[in-house]
mmCIF file of C-alpha atoms in Angstrom:
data_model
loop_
_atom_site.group_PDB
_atom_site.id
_atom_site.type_symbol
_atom_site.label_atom_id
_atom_site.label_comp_id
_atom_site.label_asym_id
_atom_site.label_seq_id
_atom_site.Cartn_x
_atom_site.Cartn_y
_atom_site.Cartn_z
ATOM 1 C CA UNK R 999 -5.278 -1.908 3.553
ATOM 2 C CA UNK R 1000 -8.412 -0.821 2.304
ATOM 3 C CA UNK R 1001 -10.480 -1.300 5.258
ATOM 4 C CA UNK R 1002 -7.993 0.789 7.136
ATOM 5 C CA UNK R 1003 -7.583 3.872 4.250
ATOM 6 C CA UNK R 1004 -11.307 3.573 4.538
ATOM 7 C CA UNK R 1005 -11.377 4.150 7.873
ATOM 8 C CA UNK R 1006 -9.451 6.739 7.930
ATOM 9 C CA UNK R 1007 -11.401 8.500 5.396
ATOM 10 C CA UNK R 1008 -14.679 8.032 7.643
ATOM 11 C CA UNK R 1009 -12.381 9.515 10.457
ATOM 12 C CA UNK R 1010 -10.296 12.108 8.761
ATOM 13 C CA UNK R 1011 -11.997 13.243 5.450
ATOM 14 C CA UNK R 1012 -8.572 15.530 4.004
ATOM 15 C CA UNK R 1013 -6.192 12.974 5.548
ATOM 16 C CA UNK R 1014 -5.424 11.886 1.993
ATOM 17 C CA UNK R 1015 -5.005 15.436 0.784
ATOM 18 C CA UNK R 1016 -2.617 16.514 3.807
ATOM 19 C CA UNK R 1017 -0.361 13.250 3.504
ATOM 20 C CA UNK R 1018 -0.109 12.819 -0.122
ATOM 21 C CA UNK R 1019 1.362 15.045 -2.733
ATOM 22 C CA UNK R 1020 -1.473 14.978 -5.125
ATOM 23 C CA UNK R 1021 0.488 17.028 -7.529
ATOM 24 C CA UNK R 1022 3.147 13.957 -7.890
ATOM 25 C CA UNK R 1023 0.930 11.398 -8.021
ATOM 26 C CA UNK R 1024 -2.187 10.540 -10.856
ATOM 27 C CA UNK R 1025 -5.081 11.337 -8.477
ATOM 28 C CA UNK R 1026 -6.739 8.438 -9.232
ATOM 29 C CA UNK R 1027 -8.510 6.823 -5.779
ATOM 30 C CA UNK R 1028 -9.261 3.418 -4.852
ATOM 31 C CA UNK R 1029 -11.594 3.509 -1.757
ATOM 32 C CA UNK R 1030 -10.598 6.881 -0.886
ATOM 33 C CA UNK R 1031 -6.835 5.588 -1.167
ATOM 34 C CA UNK R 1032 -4.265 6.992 -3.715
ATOM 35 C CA UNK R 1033 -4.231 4.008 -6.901
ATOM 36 C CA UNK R 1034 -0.133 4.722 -6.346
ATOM 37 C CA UNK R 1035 -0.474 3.463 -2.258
ATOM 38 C CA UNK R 1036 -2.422 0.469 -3.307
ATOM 39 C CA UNK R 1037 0.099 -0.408 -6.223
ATOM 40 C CA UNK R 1038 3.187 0.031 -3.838
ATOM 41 C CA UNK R 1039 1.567 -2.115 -0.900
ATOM 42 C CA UNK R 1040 0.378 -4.850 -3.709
ATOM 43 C CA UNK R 1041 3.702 -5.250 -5.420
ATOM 44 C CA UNK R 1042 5.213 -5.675 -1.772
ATOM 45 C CA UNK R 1043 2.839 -8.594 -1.044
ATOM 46 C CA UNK R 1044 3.698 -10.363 -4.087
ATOM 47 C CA UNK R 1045 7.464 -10.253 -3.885
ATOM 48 C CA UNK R 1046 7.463 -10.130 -0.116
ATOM 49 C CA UNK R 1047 7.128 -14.058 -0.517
ATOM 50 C CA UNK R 1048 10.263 -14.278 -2.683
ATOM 51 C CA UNK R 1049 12.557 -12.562 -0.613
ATOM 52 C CA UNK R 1050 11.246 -14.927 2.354
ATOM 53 C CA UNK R 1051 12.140 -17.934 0.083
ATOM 54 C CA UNK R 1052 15.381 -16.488 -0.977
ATOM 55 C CA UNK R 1053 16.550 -16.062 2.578
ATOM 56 C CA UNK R 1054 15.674 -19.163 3.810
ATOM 57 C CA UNK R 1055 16.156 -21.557 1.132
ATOM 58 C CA UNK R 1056 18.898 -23.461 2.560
ATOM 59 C CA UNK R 1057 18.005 -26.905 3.767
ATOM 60 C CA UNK R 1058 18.927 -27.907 7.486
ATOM 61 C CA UNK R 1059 20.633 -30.893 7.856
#
């Protein structure tokens, strides 16, 4: 995630500034990526697990 925010910041300096609605958000930057981005993307990966476990939980006989 941040490699690729990164990236894009080497390739597209205001790409963060056209995408994001820095008014809504705390302007905080992690990398060049909004702290709110990196949060969402985070909290994904940790409950992205659960919802796999919850789904498939069942034992096959």
């Amino acid at each position: 995630m941040d490699l690729l925010n990164s990236a894009m910041n080497w390739t597209h300096p205001n790409y963060v500034d056209l995408y994001w609605n820095n008014a809504a958000i705390s302007g905080l930057r992690v990398l060049g990526a909004p702290l709110e981005e990196l949060l969402f993307a985070s909290t994904l990966g940790a409950l992205w697990s659960n919802f796999y476990e919850h789904r498939y939980w069942q034992e096959k006989i």
